[in-house]
């Protein structure tokens, strides 16, 4: 299972990487929105975890792009410090599958990833 | 005593007094700037701006970016504006009747459609042809306005009429903003100091030779060519020392048109940008201040020293000359519109210090300098000139100028330190040494030309052709 | 005029000028030299930081995923890191990185970062800074202690919530709210200085997202003599949908400060009941333009039932001479399908400018938001 993580804070990126690898996934990292979009094309991941506030392209743009241009329904988890109601609604409106606000627990993230992959895997 | 002596004596006393006051001002500005910048850095170093980005109580901001014949870069620049970290935001691009494909490119890239939009004419403008929004919900913050050509001030006024948020941020569309720029600009409006913040100015830095990728600043470099490099020095001096000191006294008269935030209702109450001047950015600030002074409401124009906005500087003497010529005309026009404030105690610091300073030391300086040189030549001709005194005086003035520049570089190194190599700093120092010979006379001459042109009633904007940034794909 | 007989420049002895020039040049060279040395030192420090980055990241990651077991009570520290720990510069660097990480994590991960802080006795670093004479160092230190959940220090911090220096005061207030959540807001009962909008946003960010039992005192804050306290209470009531405070909030519509009145409108929008629309519109006439626009916007967000009560009033306001008010009114009417939209269509001047454009825009926005929802 390939997971793409897009996040501009290094510590976060490495921590999520570590946690998901422990769960046995293949993890790919992108430190800005542009690289994330490139990697989505290149790898066609099974799940995407993305921050919203990133350089070049926001996480919401990534959701919009994936839902518009990808036949395959890739589950997307938004992981952001932005907890405003309108942003959360917008994210779900664009087609995000889950929304986690920071501060978050890496263990919880791991559970949500597992659940999403099992739901769509079926 | 002969009449020549009287004239000559008067002349030299005048110039001497003028120079002494000017030197005193420079010293004062330098010292005042240190305190203000130190306070700013101390107060904001531990600020977590993200808290504002993730708050639902952040004040709404409308970015207004007029575009005229910018087809080459507009799509990329809009994308970079849309990725700015600020939630309660709308990005309004005003197509000022471009003759190129600016509008078509935007429509195609962002899937724009004409929407029913009632444009309220709170400030009178040229006709609006249409308002466009994106069909793609990802770009819901974007509004593109198409209007008949009417110049920058008119385009900004259309933006003001359309803006739906309480604060407007006016920028040049080809500027590159840092992603946290608006978070930093919003902060002064939210602070409680017993006065109303009506406007907030930002620093403009020179982006020539910097590495730009997809409309975003990737790496800061010192410009390779002399002309942009000397402007880098000039901007550091003006923004880090001059504006900082004036903002501390609350005497700031100019917010650069390339990046400034304003309270919309006050802008509208003042009638928006004035399209009768080529210095619309300065004129608006002066008018807003005058408005507040006349209502006797406590207010402030603040200023953010962080390098948040990067722009391309002219690289040829020809275009630079036009720009400076325009600046001079803008200043003269602005000061003329508001001459009632000159030494008028009713306008307090604004009338008693800011206005006279601008008149005597920004506007008249090139003229005095020019006249001084002319007088010098004359007295040499008549044999009045004591050459050894002359050279000693010249040496003193020039070294003082160096020291002021070097001090500005020092401030830059100690605060934001954008140029990290010792080599770059040495190049800046060398630039400071060359400036009085290769750059300063040209600036003075352009200012004189501005005066002459204004006397001849020339009102065009001095078109600025752009060179384009260094665009490199990441390796 | 005898003074004119002597040329002024003759007073200036050439020698003095030359000396002054050399003094200036001397200063100039020392400044340049200083800059170069400074840059060198800075570069060295940057390089050092780069070297530290990897081990520090590793340590933080290890801390985040640390699991206590009988034979592993402490987070393991590599010898390299413990050697560097003797240097205060390294400790500060580590602490800064830990704080960045702490802001993003919750649960076990966050607790483990605090455990690392305690294990390394980093509070000693923070506490020396708390007694500094410089306000910015103290303010930053309070922020660090709060970020690392150092509740033990609350006695020292609480006293600073009314400190004359605004930065110390702000950080102390945020820290107390961070430690105690809603109960930490008690200082609002006594605070004398205004709490800036900026600080209100900071405080809201420190509060828990869901309402516990701790939120008490709202009624008295809504009547505070400090308008910024009222404004803050209104924001809280709105975020947590405190419907039971409806009448107290509506009371703020008569507050003397216009900013409070507007804030009350925004709050009512989310805690409204069937009486709210009448209360808001009842004060419409005696208020200024800003209130009126905000009132119409509130009405638009309150839902069609509330707007429907006011159709008569709205039809009248369509004729208001201010175009902003016309548009805001049309927007409210457009939310009421049936009677509202009908009254827009039937409006006598619906075909004339500017009403034609206003009505078209209001309807267009309504169908768009309808589609999105």
PDB file of C-alpha atoms in Angstrom, chain C residues 52-247:
ATOM      1  CA  UNK C  52      22.605  19.147  15.358  1.00  0.00           C
ATOM      2  CA  UNK C  53      19.482  18.873  13.280  1.00  0.00           C
ATOM      3  CA  UNK C  54      19.574  15.163  12.571  1.00  0.00           C
ATOM      4  CA  UNK C  55      20.314  13.920  16.104  1.00  0.00           C
ATOM      5  CA  UNK C  56      17.761  16.332  17.552  1.00  0.00           C
ATOM      6  CA  UNK C  57      15.063  15.188  15.135  1.00  0.00           C
ATOM      7  CA  UNK C  58      15.898  11.607  15.992  1.00  0.00           C
ATOM      8  CA  UNK C  59      15.689  12.295  19.701  1.00  0.00           C
ATOM      9  CA  UNK C  60      12.340  14.019  19.332  1.00  0.00           C
ATOM     10  CA  UNK C  61      10.960  11.187  17.234  1.00  0.00           C
ATOM     11  CA  UNK C  62      12.179   8.664  19.740  1.00  0.00           C
ATOM     12  CA  UNK C  63      10.524  10.643  22.500  1.00  0.00           C
ATOM     13  CA  UNK C  64       7.239  10.875  20.617  1.00  0.00           C
ATOM     14  CA  UNK C  65       7.011   7.103  20.196  1.00  0.00           C
ATOM     15  CA  UNK C  66       8.449   6.236  23.586  1.00  0.00           C
ATOM     16  CA  UNK C  67       6.641   3.524  25.495  1.00  0.00           C
ATOM     17  CA  UNK C  68       7.335   3.095  29.159  1.00  0.00           C
ATOM     18  CA  UNK C  69       8.142  -0.371  30.423  1.00  0.00           C
ATOM     19  CA  UNK C  70       9.617  -1.594  33.749  1.00  0.00           C
ATOM     20  CA  UNK C  71      13.118  -1.800  32.266  1.00  0.00           C
ATOM     21  CA  UNK C  72      12.777   1.442  30.301  1.00  0.00           C
ATOM     22  CA  UNK C  73      11.658   4.280  32.519  1.00  0.00           C
ATOM     23  CA  UNK C  74      13.566   6.976  30.683  1.00  0.00           C
ATOM     24  CA  UNK C  75      13.812   8.139  27.118  1.00  0.00           C
ATOM     25  CA  UNK C  76      17.210   6.939  25.895  1.00  0.00           C
ATOM     26  CA  UNK C  77      19.670   9.761  25.143  1.00  0.00           C
ATOM     27  CA  UNK C  78      22.636   9.145  22.860  1.00  0.00           C
ATOM     28  CA  UNK C  79      26.100  10.023  24.236  1.00  0.00           C
ATOM     29  CA  UNK C  80      26.544  12.660  21.542  1.00  0.00           C
ATOM     30  CA  UNK C  81      23.435  14.500  22.586  1.00  0.00           C
ATOM     31  CA  UNK C  82      24.239  14.309  26.299  1.00  0.00           C
ATOM     32  CA  UNK C  83      27.646  15.816  25.599  1.00  0.00           C
ATOM     33  CA  UNK C  84      26.104  18.722  23.709  1.00  0.00           C
ATOM     34  CA  UNK C  85      23.476  19.182  26.386  1.00  0.00           C
ATOM     35  CA  UNK C  86      26.066  20.884  28.546  1.00  0.00           C
ATOM     36  CA  UNK C  87      25.946  23.846  26.197  1.00  0.00           C
ATOM     37  CA  UNK C  88      23.089  26.241  26.802  1.00  0.00           C
ATOM     38  CA  UNK C  89      22.961  27.158  23.139  1.00  0.00           C
ATOM     39  CA  UNK C  90      22.250  23.568  22.227  1.00  0.00           C
ATOM     40  CA  UNK C  91      19.656  23.241  24.958  1.00  0.00           C
ATOM     41  CA  UNK C  92      17.805  26.256  23.572  1.00  0.00           C
ATOM     42  CA  UNK C  93      17.962  24.829  20.064  1.00  0.00           C
ATOM     43  CA  UNK C  94      16.589  21.503  21.252  1.00  0.00           C
ATOM     44  CA  UNK C  95      13.866  23.232  23.241  1.00  0.00           C
ATOM     45  CA  UNK C  96      12.764  25.303  20.253  1.00  0.00           C
ATOM     46  CA  UNK C  97      12.459  22.186  18.130  1.00  0.00           C
ATOM     47  CA  UNK C  98      10.544  20.411  20.872  1.00  0.00           C
ATOM     48  CA  UNK C  99       8.101  23.291  21.132  1.00  0.00           C
ATOM     49  CA  UNK C 100       7.462  23.293  17.393  1.00  0.00           C
ATOM     50  CA  UNK C 101       6.751  19.579  17.555  1.00  0.00           C
ATOM     51  CA  UNK C 102       4.617  19.876  20.677  1.00  0.00           C
ATOM     52  CA  UNK C 103       2.289  22.325  18.943  1.00  0.00           C
ATOM     53  CA  UNK C 104       1.418  19.708  16.342  1.00  0.00           C
ATOM     54  CA  UNK C 105       0.924  16.672  18.530  1.00  0.00           C
ATOM     55  CA  UNK C 106      -1.554  15.656  21.165  1.00  0.00           C
ATOM     56  CA  UNK C 107      -2.120  12.595  23.311  1.00  0.00           C
ATOM     57  CA  UNK C 108       0.767  10.302  24.140  1.00  0.00           C
ATOM     58  CA  UNK C 109       3.127  12.015  21.756  1.00  0.00           C
ATOM     59  CA  UNK C 110       2.659  15.363  23.477  1.00  0.00           C
ATOM     60  CA  UNK C 111       2.971  13.883  26.941  1.00  0.00           C
ATOM     61  CA  UNK C 112       6.215  12.221  25.951  1.00  0.00           C
ATOM     62  CA  UNK C 113       7.675  15.519  24.802  1.00  0.00           C
ATOM     63  CA  UNK C 114       6.908  16.966  28.226  1.00  0.00           C
ATOM     64  CA  UNK C 115       8.512  13.897  29.750  1.00  0.00           C
ATOM     65  CA  UNK C 116      11.656  14.584  27.739  1.00  0.00           C
ATOM     66  CA  UNK C 117      11.628  18.202  28.908  1.00  0.00           C
ATOM     67  CA  UNK C 118      11.387  17.108  32.528  1.00  0.00           C
ATOM     68  CA  UNK C 119      13.936  14.341  32.130  1.00  0.00           C
ATOM     69  CA  UNK C 120      16.504  16.752  30.722  1.00  0.00           C
ATOM     70  CA  UNK C 121      15.636  19.301  33.436  1.00  0.00           C
ATOM     71  CA  UNK C 122      15.129  21.939  30.763  1.00  0.00           C
ATOM     72  CA  UNK C 123      12.963  23.953  33.153  1.00  0.00           C
ATOM     73  CA  UNK C 124      16.191  25.197  34.700  1.00  0.00           C
ATOM     74  CA  UNK C 125      16.970  26.865  31.378  1.00  0.00           C
ATOM     75  CA  UNK C 126      13.523  28.431  31.277  1.00  0.00           C
ATOM     76  CA  UNK C 127      13.538  29.587  34.889  1.00  0.00           C
ATOM     77  CA  UNK C 128      16.779  31.505  34.645  1.00  0.00           C
ATOM     78  CA  UNK C 129      15.158  33.419  31.811  1.00  0.00           C
ATOM     79  CA  UNK C 130      12.044  34.146  33.834  1.00  0.00           C
ATOM     80  CA  UNK C 131      14.074  36.238  36.246  1.00  0.00           C
ATOM     81  CA  UNK C 132      15.679  38.205  33.431  1.00  0.00           C
ATOM     82  CA  UNK C 133      15.318  41.978  33.486  1.00  0.00           C
ATOM     83  CA  UNK C 134      14.481  42.108  29.798  1.00  0.00           C
ATOM     84  CA  UNK C 135      10.770  41.915  29.056  1.00  0.00           C
ATOM     85  CA  UNK C 136      11.111  40.060  25.794  1.00  0.00           C
ATOM     86  CA  UNK C 137      13.147  37.293  27.384  1.00  0.00           C
ATOM     87  CA  UNK C 138      10.633  36.903  30.183  1.00  0.00           C
ATOM     88  CA  UNK C 139       7.672  36.902  27.800  1.00  0.00           C
ATOM     89  CA  UNK C 140       9.273  34.255  25.649  1.00  0.00           C
ATOM     90  CA  UNK C 141      10.091  32.171  28.677  1.00  0.00           C
ATOM     91  CA  UNK C 142       6.470  32.200  29.844  1.00  0.00           C
ATOM     92  CA  UNK C 143       5.508  30.964  26.407  1.00  0.00           C
ATOM     93  CA  UNK C 144       8.007  28.097  26.695  1.00  0.00           C
ATOM     94  CA  UNK C 145       6.781  27.065  30.124  1.00  0.00           C
ATOM     95  CA  UNK C 146       3.212  27.032  28.845  1.00  0.00           C
ATOM     96  CA  UNK C 147       4.075  25.081  25.728  1.00  0.00           C
ATOM     97  CA  UNK C 148       5.729  22.443  27.895  1.00  0.00           C
ATOM     98  CA  UNK C 149       2.791  22.226  30.314  1.00  0.00           C
ATOM     99  CA  UNK C 150       4.854  23.318  33.334  1.00  0.00           C
ATOM    100  CA  UNK C 151       1.910  23.773  35.660  1.00  0.00           C
ATOM    101  CA  UNK C 152       4.220  23.888  38.701  1.00  0.00           C
ATOM    102  CA  UNK C 153       5.233  27.379  37.721  1.00  0.00           C
ATOM    103  CA  UNK C 154       1.698  28.695  37.728  1.00  0.00           C
ATOM    104  CA  UNK C 155       2.227  30.656  40.950  1.00  0.00           C
ATOM    105  CA  UNK C 156       4.980  32.697  39.341  1.00  0.00           C
ATOM    106  CA  UNK C 157       3.017  33.196  36.136  1.00  0.00           C
ATOM    107  CA  UNK C 158      -0.401  34.065  37.553  1.00  0.00           C
ATOM    108  CA  UNK C 159       0.973  37.190  39.196  1.00  0.00           C
ATOM    109  CA  UNK C 160       2.065  38.427  35.773  1.00  0.00           C
ATOM    110  CA  UNK C 161      -1.438  38.408  34.207  1.00  0.00           C
ATOM    111  CA  UNK C 162      -1.855  42.071  35.156  1.00  0.00           C
ATOM    112  CA  UNK C 163       1.780  43.056  34.493  1.00  0.00           C
ATOM    113  CA  UNK C 164       2.263  46.573  33.121  1.00  0.00           C
ATOM    114  CA  UNK C 165       4.279  45.300  30.150  1.00  0.00           C
ATOM    115  CA  UNK C 166       1.742  44.173  27.583  1.00  0.00           C
ATOM    116  CA  UNK C 167       3.838  41.353  26.166  1.00  0.00           C
ATOM    117  CA  UNK C 168       4.514  39.770  29.540  1.00  0.00           C
ATOM    118  CA  UNK C 169       0.874  40.235  30.453  1.00  0.00           C
ATOM    119  CA  UNK C 170      -0.337  38.661  27.227  1.00  0.00           C
ATOM    120  CA  UNK C 171       1.893  35.622  27.498  1.00  0.00           C
ATOM    121  CA  UNK C 172       0.971  35.129  31.156  1.00  0.00           C
ATOM    122  CA  UNK C 173      -2.736  35.258  30.331  1.00  0.00           C
ATOM    123  CA  UNK C 174      -2.304  32.787  27.493  1.00  0.00           C
ATOM    124  CA  UNK C 175      -0.280  30.489  29.729  1.00  0.00           C
ATOM    125  CA  UNK C 176      -2.906  30.434  32.481  1.00  0.00           C
ATOM    126  CA  UNK C 177      -5.627  29.686  29.950  1.00  0.00           C
ATOM    127  CA  UNK C 178      -3.423  26.975  28.458  1.00  0.00           C
ATOM    128  CA  UNK C 179      -2.988  25.324  31.860  1.00  0.00           C
ATOM    129  CA  UNK C 180      -6.529  25.578  33.186  1.00  0.00           C
ATOM    130  CA  UNK C 181      -8.731  25.911  30.103  1.00  0.00           C
ATOM    131  CA  UNK C 182     -11.970  27.755  30.772  1.00  0.00           C
ATOM    132  CA  UNK C 183     -11.242  28.011  34.475  1.00  0.00           C
ATOM    133  CA  UNK C 184      -8.118  29.952  33.580  1.00  0.00           C
ATOM    134  CA  UNK C 185     -10.312  32.739  32.265  1.00  0.00           C
ATOM    135  CA  UNK C 186     -11.022  33.901  35.803  1.00  0.00           C
ATOM    136  CA  UNK C 187      -8.614  36.772  35.320  1.00  0.00           C
ATOM    137  CA  UNK C 188     -11.274  38.345  33.106  1.00  0.00           C
ATOM    138  CA  UNK C 189     -13.211  39.188  36.286  1.00  0.00           C
ATOM    139  CA  UNK C 190     -10.557  41.650  37.335  1.00  0.00           C
ATOM    140  CA  UNK C 191      -8.540  42.580  34.278  1.00  0.00           C
ATOM    141  CA  UNK C 192      -8.331  46.352  33.950  1.00  0.00           C
ATOM    142  CA  UNK C 193      -6.438  46.832  30.687  1.00  0.00           C
ATOM    143  CA  UNK C 194      -8.149  46.206  27.362  1.00  0.00           C
ATOM    144  CA  UNK C 195      -7.570  42.800  25.808  1.00  0.00           C
ATOM    145  CA  UNK C 196      -6.646  43.406  22.187  1.00  0.00           C
ATOM    146  CA  UNK C 197      -8.335  41.541  19.341  1.00  0.00           C
ATOM    147  CA  UNK C 198      -5.003  39.873  18.731  1.00  0.00           C
ATOM    148  CA  UNK C 199      -4.818  38.658  22.299  1.00  0.00           C
ATOM    149  CA  UNK C 200      -8.424  37.453  22.174  1.00  0.00           C
ATOM    150  CA  UNK C 201      -7.516  35.303  19.186  1.00  0.00           C
ATOM    151  CA  UNK C 202      -4.524  33.922  21.083  1.00  0.00           C
ATOM    152  CA  UNK C 203      -6.661  33.095  24.117  1.00  0.00           C
ATOM    153  CA  UNK C 204      -9.326  31.386  22.014  1.00  0.00           C
ATOM    154  CA  UNK C 205      -6.603  29.264  20.424  1.00  0.00           C
ATOM    155  CA  UNK C 206      -5.454  28.076  23.858  1.00  0.00           C
ATOM    156  CA  UNK C 207      -8.935  27.027  24.938  1.00  0.00           C
ATOM    157  CA  UNK C 208     -10.233  23.496  24.413  1.00  0.00           C
ATOM    158  CA  UNK C 209     -12.346  23.067  21.303  1.00  0.00           C
ATOM    159  CA  UNK C 210     -15.196  21.454  23.187  1.00  0.00           C
ATOM    160  CA  UNK C 211     -16.977  22.917  26.135  1.00  0.00           C
ATOM    161  CA  UNK C 212     -16.324  21.302  29.504  1.00  0.00           C
ATOM    162  CA  UNK C 213     -17.872  22.164  32.820  1.00  0.00           C
ATOM    163  CA  UNK C 214     -15.363  24.909  33.453  1.00  0.00           C
ATOM    164  CA  UNK C 215     -16.941  27.831  31.619  1.00  0.00           C
ATOM    165  CA  UNK C 216     -18.484  29.956  34.337  1.00  0.00           C
ATOM    166  CA  UNK C 217     -18.953  33.673  34.728  1.00  0.00           C
ATOM    167  CA  UNK C 218     -20.165  34.436  31.211  1.00  0.00           C
ATOM    168  CA  UNK C 219     -23.135  36.443  32.497  1.00  0.00           C
ATOM    169  CA  UNK C 220     -20.899  38.790  34.437  1.00  0.00           C
ATOM    170  CA  UNK C 221     -18.375  39.128  31.609  1.00  0.00           C
ATOM    171  CA  UNK C 222     -21.194  40.131  29.284  1.00  0.00           C
ATOM    172  CA  UNK C 223     -21.871  43.001  31.670  1.00  0.00           C
ATOM    173  CA  UNK C 224     -18.207  43.884  32.266  1.00  0.00           C
ATOM    174  CA  UNK C 225     -17.167  47.520  32.324  1.00  0.00           C
ATOM    175  CA  UNK C 226     -14.255  46.516  30.097  1.00  0.00           C
ATOM    176  CA  UNK C 227     -15.703  46.348  26.566  1.00  0.00           C
ATOM    177  CA  UNK C 228     -12.965  44.041  25.355  1.00  0.00           C
ATOM    178  CA  UNK C 229     -14.079  41.490  27.983  1.00  0.00           C
ATOM    179  CA  UNK C 230     -17.645  41.681  26.639  1.00  0.00           C
ATOM    180  CA  UNK C 231     -16.378  41.277  23.119  1.00  0.00           C
ATOM    181  CA  UNK C 232     -14.394  38.208  24.145  1.00  0.00           C
ATOM    182  CA  UNK C 233     -17.362  36.685  25.972  1.00  0.00           C
ATOM    183  CA  UNK C 234     -19.497  37.219  22.877  1.00  0.00           C
ATOM    184  CA  UNK C 235     -16.967  35.318  20.779  1.00  0.00           C
ATOM    185  CA  UNK C 236     -16.953  32.476  23.302  1.00  0.00           C
ATOM    186  CA  UNK C 237     -20.739  32.312  23.428  1.00  0.00           C
ATOM    187  CA  UNK C 238     -20.819  32.134  19.658  1.00  0.00           C
ATOM    188  CA  UNK C 239     -18.173  29.451  19.265  1.00  0.00           C
ATOM    189  CA  UNK C 240     -19.770  27.227  21.887  1.00  0.00           C
ATOM    190  CA  UNK C 241     -23.352  28.003  20.901  1.00  0.00           C
ATOM    191  CA  UNK C 242     -24.502  29.074  24.362  1.00  0.00           C
ATOM    192  CA  UNK C 243     -28.195  29.358  23.536  1.00  0.00           C
ATOM    193  CA  UNK C 244     -29.070  29.936  27.191  1.00  0.00           C
ATOM    194  CA  UNK C 245     -27.199  33.263  27.076  1.00  0.00           C
ATOM    195  CA  UNK C 246     -29.439  34.595  24.311  1.00  0.00           C
ATOM    196  CA  UNK C 247     -31.066  37.329  26.373  1.00  0.00           C
TER     197      UNK C 247
END
